[in-house]
Amino acid sequence: MPTVVLVGTLDTKGHEYAYLADRIREDGVGVVLVDAGIVGVPQMTPDVSREEVAAAAGADVQALADAGDRGAAVETMARGAAEIVKRLHAEGRLDAIGGLGGSGGSSIATYAMRQLPIGVPKLMVSTVASGDTSPYVGSVDVTMMYSVVDIAGVNSISAKIMTNAAAALAGMAKASVPPLGEAKPLITASMFGVTTAAVTTARERLEELGYEVLVFHQTGAGGGSMEALIEAGFITGSLDVTTTEFCDLVAGGVLAAVPDRLESAGRRGVPQVVSLGALDMVNFGPLETVPERYRDRNLYVHNPTITLMRTTPDECREIGRIIAGKLNAATGPTELFVPLRGVSAIATEGQVFYDTEADTALFDTIRESIDPSKVVLHEIDADVNDPTFALAMANRLHELIEAAA
């Protein structure tokens, strides 16, 4: 029987979890209840007790309660719940995972969810699902469902929401992916609108060579998702054309790189070919949201919701040092391709972000900072979207993969 694991604080949400569990069982799916509560008496009997959850994190639940530090308790129970659900998954007793809660309960349950492999169904019904969900979703496939009303009893609104959640969890637990044909080695590729031509050309070439190419939009979360897949061991090679998220990290844009961006392939020894795509731009929202200190900069309204800002020479130097440092730490085949005639579609001669001083600062910093014993540097007299540049990257990645096989 497929099984849904429910992680929650049964001292405060026990009745709601009981209702959710009953609806899941009515769909012919088993339920394992994991209690991550700390203070009050559980309102129902769990399958995995809070004592077991705390112990999995190396802690004592009574000591956590006595300490009176809610933040520390939530963090500890989240770690314990993660260990429990990973064990249940390894034992074949977890086909989907769900939770109900406010900010604290969501923090615990979604932390546990994020430790499971991509593809394991994950659904969180939460009071915070209508706002910024990035702290809960991270870079993996957590689905957030807004609870509309507080999760405080079973009423005419919450009953409908929880019944929908139960049906979703049961359905996902029972679902199976149909065969997709012959399995092919997986390649990740990073893309932004201004590097689409490059990635499309490279993708088509790699598909000709027998690979399946997964393209990720570099929105911060996109880079994080790509890193998570590489870290999980699914990926044969990385075509990291677009490293633009470091611009937002350095200058405070809205699409900043996650901390481990550009590290997973190097850490796992996965062959990687990297470039400097879209390092000419920092992303903000509508024009009026651009910070006051940047109002006199080179700004370009990409569309009504996105305003781009050209990176300066100083910012480019910092970005170059960050990228070089991450690549120098790689343990596998790593090569960096530099497009000398422009890093994006709007940074070539005659375009709005054409800036030879900024590009020179970036390229010189890369030359000075890259360790040639660790990273092979290719300087190509073309812009990033030139077909010759894209094909050179794709063909070289194929050669690296073949050599590593």
Short mmCIF file of C-alpha atoms in Angstrom, two decimals:
data_model
loop_
_atom_site.label_atom_id
_atom_site.label_comp_id
_atom_site.label_asym_id
_atom_site.label_seq_id
_atom_site.Cartn_x
_atom_site.Cartn_y
_atom_site.Cartn_z
CA MET A 1 0.00 0.00 0.00
CA PRO A 2 1.34 3.48 -0.83
CA THR A 3 2.10 5.49 2.30
CA VAL A 4 1.93 9.20 3.10
CA VAL A 5 4.07 10.44 5.97
CA LEU A 6 2.60 13.41 7.84
CA VAL A 7 4.97 15.55 9.94
CA GLY A 8 3.44 17.97 12.41
CA THR A 9 3.06 19.34 15.89
CA LEU A 10 0.37 17.08 17.29
CA ASP A 11 0.10 19.03 20.55
CA THR A 12 -1.44 22.00 18.73
CA LYS A 13 -2.64 20.54 15.39
CA GLY A 14 -3.51 16.98 16.38
CA HIS A 15 -7.22 17.19 15.54
CA GLU A 16 -6.47 18.71 12.14
CA TYR A 17 -3.88 16.03 11.39
CA ALA A 18 -6.38 13.35 12.40
CA TYR A 19 -8.89 14.77 9.91
CA LEU A 20 -6.26 14.91 7.16
CA ALA A 21 -5.09 11.36 7.89
CA ASP A 22 -8.64 9.98 7.76
CA ARG A 23 -9.25 11.57 4.37
CA ILE A 24 -6.00 10.09 3.02
CA ARG A 25 -6.90 6.61 4.30
CA GLU A 26 -10.30 6.88 2.60
CA ASP A 27 -8.39 7.04 -0.69
CA GLY A 28 -6.76 3.68 0.04
CA VAL A 29 -3.41 5.06 1.13
CA GLY A 30 -1.61 4.36 4.40
CA VAL A 31 -0.50 7.08 6.80
CA VAL A 32 2.49 7.38 9.15
CA LEU A 33 2.13 10.23 11.66
CA VAL A 34 5.32 11.83 12.96
CA ASP A 35 4.95 14.06 16.03
CA ALA A 36 7.29 17.06 16.06
CA GLY A 37 5.52 18.82 18.95
CA ILE A 38 7.37 19.80 22.09
CA VAL A 39 5.29 21.20 24.93
CA GLY A 40 1.67 20.07 25.15
CA VAL A 41 0.19 16.59 25.28
CA PRO A 42 -0.34 15.08 21.80
CA GLN A 43 -4.01 15.28 20.80
CA MET A 44 -3.70 11.90 19.07
CA THR A 45 -1.36 8.94 19.16
CA PRO A 46 1.49 9.23 16.62
CA ASP A 47 3.28 6.42 14.84
CA VAL A 48 6.62 8.12 15.54
CA SER A 49 6.77 9.91 18.89
CA ARG A 50 8.30 13.28 19.67
CA GLU A 51 10.83 11.49 21.85
CA GLU A 52 12.02 9.52 18.81
CA VAL A 53 12.15 12.68 16.70
CA ALA A 54 14.24 14.57 19.27
CA ALA A 55 16.53 11.58 19.76
CA ALA A 56 17.14 11.43 16.01
CA ALA A 57 18.62 14.94 16.36
CA GLY A 58 20.67 13.91 19.38
CA ALA A 59 18.42 15.75 21.84
CA ASP A 60 15.98 15.12 24.68
CA VAL A 61 12.47 16.47 24.13
CA GLN A 62 11.90 17.29 27.79
CA ALA A 63 15.14 19.24 27.94
CA LEU A 64 14.03 21.20 24.87
CA ALA A 65 10.72 22.02 26.53
CA ASP A 66 12.36 23.01 29.81
CA ALA A 67 14.82 25.33 28.07
CA GLY A 68 11.97 27.48 26.80
CA ASP A 69 13.81 28.47 23.62
CA ARG A 70 11.22 28.04 20.86
CA GLY A 71 13.64 28.81 18.03
CA ALA A 72 16.17 26.23 19.17
CA ALA A 73 13.42 23.67 19.75
CA VAL A 74 11.97 24.16 16.25
CA GLU A 75 15.42 23.85 14.68
CA THR A 76 16.19 20.67 16.63
CA MET A 77 12.86 18.99 15.88
CA ALA A 78 13.22 19.89 12.21
CA ARG A 79 16.56 18.11 12.10
CA GLY A 80 15.13 15.12 13.93
CA ALA A 81 12.10 14.94 11.65
CA ALA A 82 14.42 15.04 8.64
CA GLU A 83 16.33 12.03 9.94
CA ILE A 84 13.09 10.15 10.56
CA VAL A 85 11.64 10.79 7.10
CA LYS A 86 14.91 9.91 5.36
CA ARG A 87 14.88 6.59 7.20
CA LEU A 88 11.25 5.92 6.32
CA HIS A 89 11.97 6.69 2.67
CA ALA A 90 14.99 4.38 2.65
CA GLU A 91 12.81 1.63 4.14
CA GLY A 92 10.19 2.06 1.41
CA ARG A 93 7.61 3.43 3.84
CA LEU A 94 7.29 6.93 2.35
CA ASP A 95 5.70 7.56 -1.04
CA ALA A 96 4.66 11.16 -0.28
CA ILE A 97 5.03 13.59 2.60
CA GLY A 98 2.67 16.26 3.87
CA GLY A 99 2.16 18.78 6.63
CA LEU A 100 -0.16 21.41 8.11
CA GLY A 101 0.95 24.47 10.01
CA GLY A 102 1.81 28.08 10.55
CA SER A 103 5.33 29.44 10.31
CA GLY A 104 6.80 27.15 12.97
CA GLY A 105 5.09 23.97 11.83
CA SER A 106 5.89 24.83 8.21
CA SER A 107 9.55 25.33 9.09
CA ILE A 108 9.76 21.89 10.69
CA ALA A 109 7.85 19.96 8.03
CA THR A 110 9.38 21.64 4.99
CA TYR A 111 12.91 21.27 6.34
CA ALA A 112 12.27 17.53 6.50
CA MET A 113 10.75 17.60 3.00
CA ARG A 114 13.79 19.35 1.54
CA GLN A 115 16.06 16.52 2.67
CA LEU A 116 14.21 14.02 0.48
CA PRO A 117 15.13 13.39 -3.16
CA ILE A 118 13.59 15.47 -5.92
CA GLY A 119 10.55 13.66 -7.26
CA VAL A 120 9.25 12.48 -3.90
CA PRO A 121 5.85 14.27 -3.60
CA LYS A 122 5.90 17.03 -0.97
CA LEU A 123 2.85 19.11 0.02
CA MET A 124 2.64 21.72 2.80
CA VAL A 125 -0.70 23.32 3.74
CA SER A 126 0.33 26.55 5.40
CA THR A 127 -0.85 29.93 6.57
CA VAL A 128 2.30 31.46 5.08
CA ALA A 129 1.89 30.01 1.57
CA SER A 130 0.57 33.26 0.08
CA GLY A 131 3.75 35.23 0.79
CA ASP A 132 7.44 34.61 0.14
CA THR A 133 7.68 30.82 0.23
CA SER A 134 11.38 30.58 -0.66
CA PRO A 135 12.49 29.82 2.94
CA TYR A 136 10.16 26.82 2.94
CA VAL A 137 10.53 25.57 -0.62
CA GLY A 138 14.25 26.17 -1.04
CA SER A 139 15.48 24.71 -4.33
CA VAL A 140 13.44 21.52 -4.39
CA ASP A 141 9.92 20.46 -5.35
CA VAL A 142 7.93 21.39 -2.24
CA THR A 143 4.35 22.34 -3.11
CA MET A 144 2.80 24.99 -0.86
CA MET A 145 -1.00 25.19 -0.49
CA TYR A 146 -2.45 28.29 1.16
CA SER A 147 -4.74 27.35 4.04
CA VAL A 148 -6.93 30.51 3.59
CA VAL A 149 -8.03 30.31 7.23
CA ASP A 150 -5.83 29.53 10.19
CA ILE A 151 -5.26 25.88 10.89
CA ALA A 152 -7.26 26.02 14.09
CA GLY A 153 -9.98 23.41 14.09
CA VAL A 154 -11.98 21.71 11.35
CA ASN A 155 -14.58 24.09 9.91
CA SER A 156 -16.43 24.52 6.63
CA ILE A 157 -13.41 26.18 4.98
CA SER A 158 -10.51 24.25 6.50
CA ALA A 159 -12.31 20.93 5.90
CA LYS A 160 -12.43 21.62 2.18
CA ILE A 161 -8.79 22.71 2.04
CA MET A 162 -7.60 19.68 3.99
CA THR A 163 -9.74 17.32 1.92
CA ASN A 164 -8.17 18.73 -1.24
CA ALA A 165 -4.73 18.30 0.30
CA ALA A 166 -5.53 14.72 1.26
CA ALA A 167 -6.67 13.91 -2.26
CA ALA A 168 -3.52 15.50 -3.68
CA LEU A 169 -1.24 13.57 -1.33
CA ALA A 170 -3.03 10.26 -1.92
CA GLY A 171 -2.99 10.76 -5.66
CA MET A 172 0.68 11.66 -5.74
CA ALA A 173 1.57 8.71 -3.51
CA LYS A 174 -0.18 6.33 -5.92
CA ALA A 175 1.13 7.92 -9.11
CA SER A 176 3.88 6.37 -11.21
CA VAL A 177 5.88 7.90 -14.02
CA PRO A 178 5.30 6.11 -17.35
CA PRO A 179 8.36 4.97 -19.28
CA LEU A 180 9.91 7.82 -21.26
CA GLY A 181 11.86 5.65 -23.66
CA GLU A 182 15.56 5.03 -23.61
CA ALA A 183 17.29 6.65 -20.66
CA LYS A 184 19.91 9.18 -21.70
CA PRO A 185 22.71 10.83 -19.73
CA LEU A 186 21.49 14.07 -18.18
CA ILE A 187 23.11 17.47 -18.74
CA THR A 188 22.17 20.64 -16.85
CA ALA A 189 22.25 23.97 -18.67
CA SER A 190 21.82 27.46 -17.23
CA MET A 191 19.92 30.07 -19.25
CA PHE A 192 18.55 33.60 -19.09
CA GLY A 193 16.54 35.41 -21.74
CA VAL A 194 19.68 37.18 -22.99
CA THR A 195 21.58 33.87 -23.41
CA THR A 196 18.72 31.86 -24.90
CA ALA A 197 20.31 31.64 -28.34
CA ALA A 198 23.52 30.19 -26.90
CA VAL A 199 21.81 27.58 -24.77
CA THR A 200 19.43 26.58 -27.55
CA THR A 201 22.31 25.97 -29.97
CA ALA A 202 24.30 24.06 -27.35
CA ARG A 203 21.27 22.05 -26.24
CA GLU A 204 20.46 20.96 -29.78
CA ARG A 205 24.07 19.88 -30.32
CA LEU A 206 24.17 17.89 -27.08
CA GLU A 207 20.87 16.22 -27.94
CA GLU A 208 22.40 15.18 -31.28
CA LEU A 209 25.22 13.60 -29.28
CA GLY A 210 22.76 11.52 -27.25
CA TYR A 211 22.18 13.56 -24.09
CA GLU A 212 19.02 14.81 -22.42
CA VAL A 213 19.46 18.47 -21.52
CA LEU A 214 17.66 20.03 -18.53
CA VAL A 215 17.54 23.83 -18.84
CA PHE A 216 17.27 26.00 -15.72
CA HIS A 217 16.20 29.65 -15.68
CA GLN A 218 18.69 31.60 -13.57
CA THR A 219 16.31 33.26 -11.13
CA GLY A 220 18.12 32.39 -7.91
CA ALA A 221 15.84 29.45 -7.24
CA GLY A 222 16.60 28.14 -10.73
CA GLY A 223 20.30 27.97 -10.02
CA GLY A 224 19.56 26.38 -6.67
CA SER A 225 17.41 23.68 -8.27
CA MET A 226 20.15 22.95 -10.77
CA GLU A 227 22.74 22.62 -7.99
CA ALA A 228 20.41 20.31 -6.04
CA LEU A 229 20.04 17.93 -8.98
CA ILE A 230 23.79 17.83 -9.53
CA GLU A 231 24.38 17.25 -5.81
CA ALA A 232 21.82 14.42 -5.82
CA GLY A 233 23.90 12.52 -8.37
CA PHE A 234 21.51 12.64 -11.33
CA ILE A 235 23.76 14.61 -13.68
CA THR A 236 26.51 13.52 -16.09
CA GLY A 237 27.76 16.99 -17.01
CA SER A 238 27.08 20.69 -16.47
CA LEU A 239 26.84 23.31 -19.22
CA ASP A 240 26.81 26.40 -17.00
CA VAL A 241 26.53 29.08 -19.68
CA THR A 242 24.76 31.66 -17.50
CA THR A 243 26.23 32.67 -14.14
CA THR A 244 24.23 35.90 -13.87
CA GLU A 245 22.94 35.23 -10.35
CA PHE A 246 26.28 36.36 -8.93
CA CYS A 247 25.52 39.89 -10.15
CA ASP A 248 22.46 40.04 -7.92
CA LEU A 249 24.40 38.50 -5.05
CA VAL A 250 27.07 41.20 -5.25
CA ALA A 251 24.84 44.21 -5.92
CA GLY A 252 21.71 43.28 -3.97
CA GLY A 253 19.40 42.34 -6.83
CA VAL A 254 16.27 40.26 -6.52
CA LEU A 255 17.59 37.06 -8.18
CA ALA A 256 20.68 36.39 -6.09
CA ALA A 257 22.68 33.17 -6.26
CA VAL A 258 22.16 30.57 -3.55
CA PRO A 259 25.23 29.98 -1.34
CA ASP A 260 26.29 26.76 -3.09
CA ARG A 261 25.82 28.07 -6.63
CA LEU A 262 28.63 26.84 -8.91
CA GLU A 263 29.87 24.34 -6.32
CA SER A 264 28.00 21.04 -6.73
CA ALA A 265 29.61 19.88 -9.98
CA GLY A 266 33.05 20.73 -8.65
CA ARG A 267 32.39 19.00 -5.35
CA ARG A 268 31.13 15.81 -7.01
CA GLY A 269 33.75 15.77 -9.75
CA VAL A 270 31.14 16.18 -12.50
CA PRO A 271 32.62 17.52 -15.78
CA GLN A 272 31.62 21.15 -16.19
CA VAL A 273 31.97 23.78 -18.88
CA VAL A 274 31.21 27.25 -17.53
CA SER A 275 30.84 30.71 -19.05
CA LEU A 276 30.10 34.29 -18.01
CA GLY A 277 26.62 34.63 -19.45
CA ALA A 278 24.61 37.72 -18.40
CA LEU A 279 27.22 39.03 -15.96
CA ASP A 280 26.33 42.46 -17.30
CA MET A 281 23.08 42.79 -15.38
CA VAL A 282 21.51 43.06 -11.94
CA ASN A 283 17.76 42.41 -11.65
CA PHE A 284 15.19 44.54 -9.86
CA GLY A 285 11.41 44.76 -10.04
CA PRO A 286 9.51 47.66 -11.63
CA LEU A 287 11.56 50.83 -12.15
CA GLU A 288 10.21 52.48 -8.98
CA THR A 289 11.56 49.59 -6.86
CA VAL A 290 15.19 50.19 -7.84
CA PRO A 291 17.05 51.34 -4.68
CA GLU A 292 17.61 55.09 -4.52
CA ARG A 293 21.40 54.67 -4.51
CA TYR A 294 21.19 53.10 -7.97
CA ARG A 295 18.85 55.58 -9.68
CA ASP A 296 21.68 57.27 -11.60
CA ARG A 297 23.07 53.99 -12.94
CA ASN A 298 22.61 52.54 -16.45
CA LEU A 299 19.08 51.12 -16.09
CA TYR A 300 17.08 49.27 -18.72
CA VAL A 301 13.38 48.49 -18.36
CA HIS A 302 13.24 44.94 -19.66
CA ASN A 303 9.46 44.77 -19.13
CA PRO A 304 6.99 46.42 -16.71
CA THR A 305 8.00 44.05 -13.89
CA ILE A 306 11.76 43.75 -14.47
CA THR A 307 14.37 46.52 -14.50
CA LEU A 308 17.98 45.64 -15.33
CA MET A 309 21.06 47.53 -14.11
CA ARG A 310 24.45 47.35 -15.80
CA THR A 311 27.23 46.02 -13.59
CA THR A 312 30.17 48.35 -12.90
CA PRO A 313 33.87 47.51 -13.25
CA ASP A 314 34.19 47.14 -9.47
CA GLU A 315 31.21 44.81 -9.31
CA CYS A 316 32.60 42.82 -12.22
CA ARG A 317 35.91 42.39 -10.42
CA GLU A 318 34.17 41.03 -7.34
CA ILE A 319 32.01 38.71 -9.45
CA GLY A 320 35.10 37.46 -11.28
CA ARG A 321 36.87 36.68 -8.01
CA ILE A 322 33.85 34.76 -6.70
CA ILE A 323 33.51 32.66 -9.84
CA ALA A 324 37.23 31.94 -10.04
CA GLY A 325 37.35 30.91 -6.38
CA LYS A 326 34.48 28.45 -6.80
CA LEU A 327 35.92 26.94 -9.98
CA ASN A 328 39.42 26.64 -8.48
CA ALA A 329 37.93 24.41 -5.76
CA ALA A 330 36.54 21.90 -8.27
CA THR A 331 37.68 18.29 -8.05
CA GLY A 332 36.60 17.30 -11.57
CA PRO A 333 37.24 18.47 -15.15
CA THR A 334 36.46 22.19 -15.27
CA GLU A 335 36.81 24.59 -18.18
CA LEU A 336 35.80 28.25 -18.44
CA PHE A 337 34.83 29.87 -21.73
CA VAL A 338 35.14 33.67 -21.99
CA PRO A 339 33.09 35.43 -24.74
CA LEU A 340 35.31 38.42 -25.51
CA ARG A 341 32.69 40.24 -27.64
CA GLY A 342 29.88 40.31 -25.09
CA VAL A 343 28.39 38.31 -22.23
CA SER A 344 24.73 38.79 -23.21
CA ALA A 345 22.47 39.79 -26.10
CA ILE A 346 22.39 43.39 -24.83
CA ALA A 347 26.09 43.69 -23.98
CA THR A 348 27.44 43.52 -27.53
CA GLU A 349 28.65 46.55 -29.48
CA GLY A 350 25.80 49.00 -30.10
CA GLN A 351 23.54 47.53 -27.40
CA VAL A 352 22.36 49.23 -24.19
CA PHE A 353 24.78 47.40 -21.85
CA TYR A 354 27.86 47.52 -24.05
CA ASP A 355 30.64 48.56 -21.67
CA THR A 356 34.23 47.69 -22.55
CA GLU A 357 35.58 48.98 -19.22
CA ALA A 358 33.33 46.67 -17.21
CA ASP A 359 34.03 43.72 -19.49
CA THR A 360 37.77 44.31 -19.29
CA ALA A 361 37.58 44.40 -15.49
CA LEU A 362 35.72 41.08 -15.51
CA PHE A 363 38.01 39.34 -17.99
CA ASP A 364 41.23 40.61 -16.39
CA THR A 365 40.07 39.45 -12.95
CA ILE A 366 39.25 36.03 -14.34
CA ARG A 367 42.69 35.77 -15.97
CA GLU A 368 44.42 36.80 -12.74
CA SER A 369 42.33 34.64 -10.40
CA ILE A 370 41.86 31.34 -12.23
CA ASP A 371 44.30 28.61 -11.21
CA PRO A 372 45.50 27.13 -14.53
CA SER A 373 46.37 23.85 -12.82
CA LYS A 374 42.69 23.42 -11.89
CA VAL A 375 40.74 25.22 -14.63
CA VAL A 376 41.32 25.37 -18.39
CA LEU A 377 40.59 28.87 -19.71
CA HIS A 378 39.31 29.44 -23.26
CA GLU A 379 39.08 33.00 -24.60
CA ILE A 380 36.86 33.11 -27.69
CA ASP A 381 36.65 36.12 -30.01
CA ALA A 382 32.85 35.98 -30.18
CA ASP A 383 29.86 36.97 -28.09
CA VAL A 384 28.11 34.43 -25.89
CA ASN A 385 25.24 33.90 -28.33
CA ASP A 386 27.43 33.35 -31.38
CA PRO A 387 26.79 29.79 -32.64
CA THR A 388 30.52 29.11 -32.81
CA PHE A 389 30.86 29.93 -29.11
CA ALA A 390 27.88 27.78 -28.10
CA LEU A 391 29.04 24.82 -30.19
CA ALA A 392 32.56 25.08 -28.80
CA MET A 393 31.17 24.77 -25.26
CA ALA A 394 28.86 21.87 -26.12
CA ASN A 395 31.51 19.91 -28.00
CA ARG A 396 34.07 20.43 -25.26
CA LEU A 397 31.66 19.23 -22.57
CA HIS A 398 31.03 16.07 -24.60
CA GLU A 399 34.79 15.49 -24.86
CA LEU A 400 35.22 15.90 -21.09
CA ILE A 401 32.40 13.46 -20.37
CA GLU A 402 33.83 10.92 -22.81
CA ALA A 403 37.28 11.25 -21.23
CA ALA A 404 35.85 10.80 -17.73
CA ALA A 405 33.80 7.71 -18.63
#
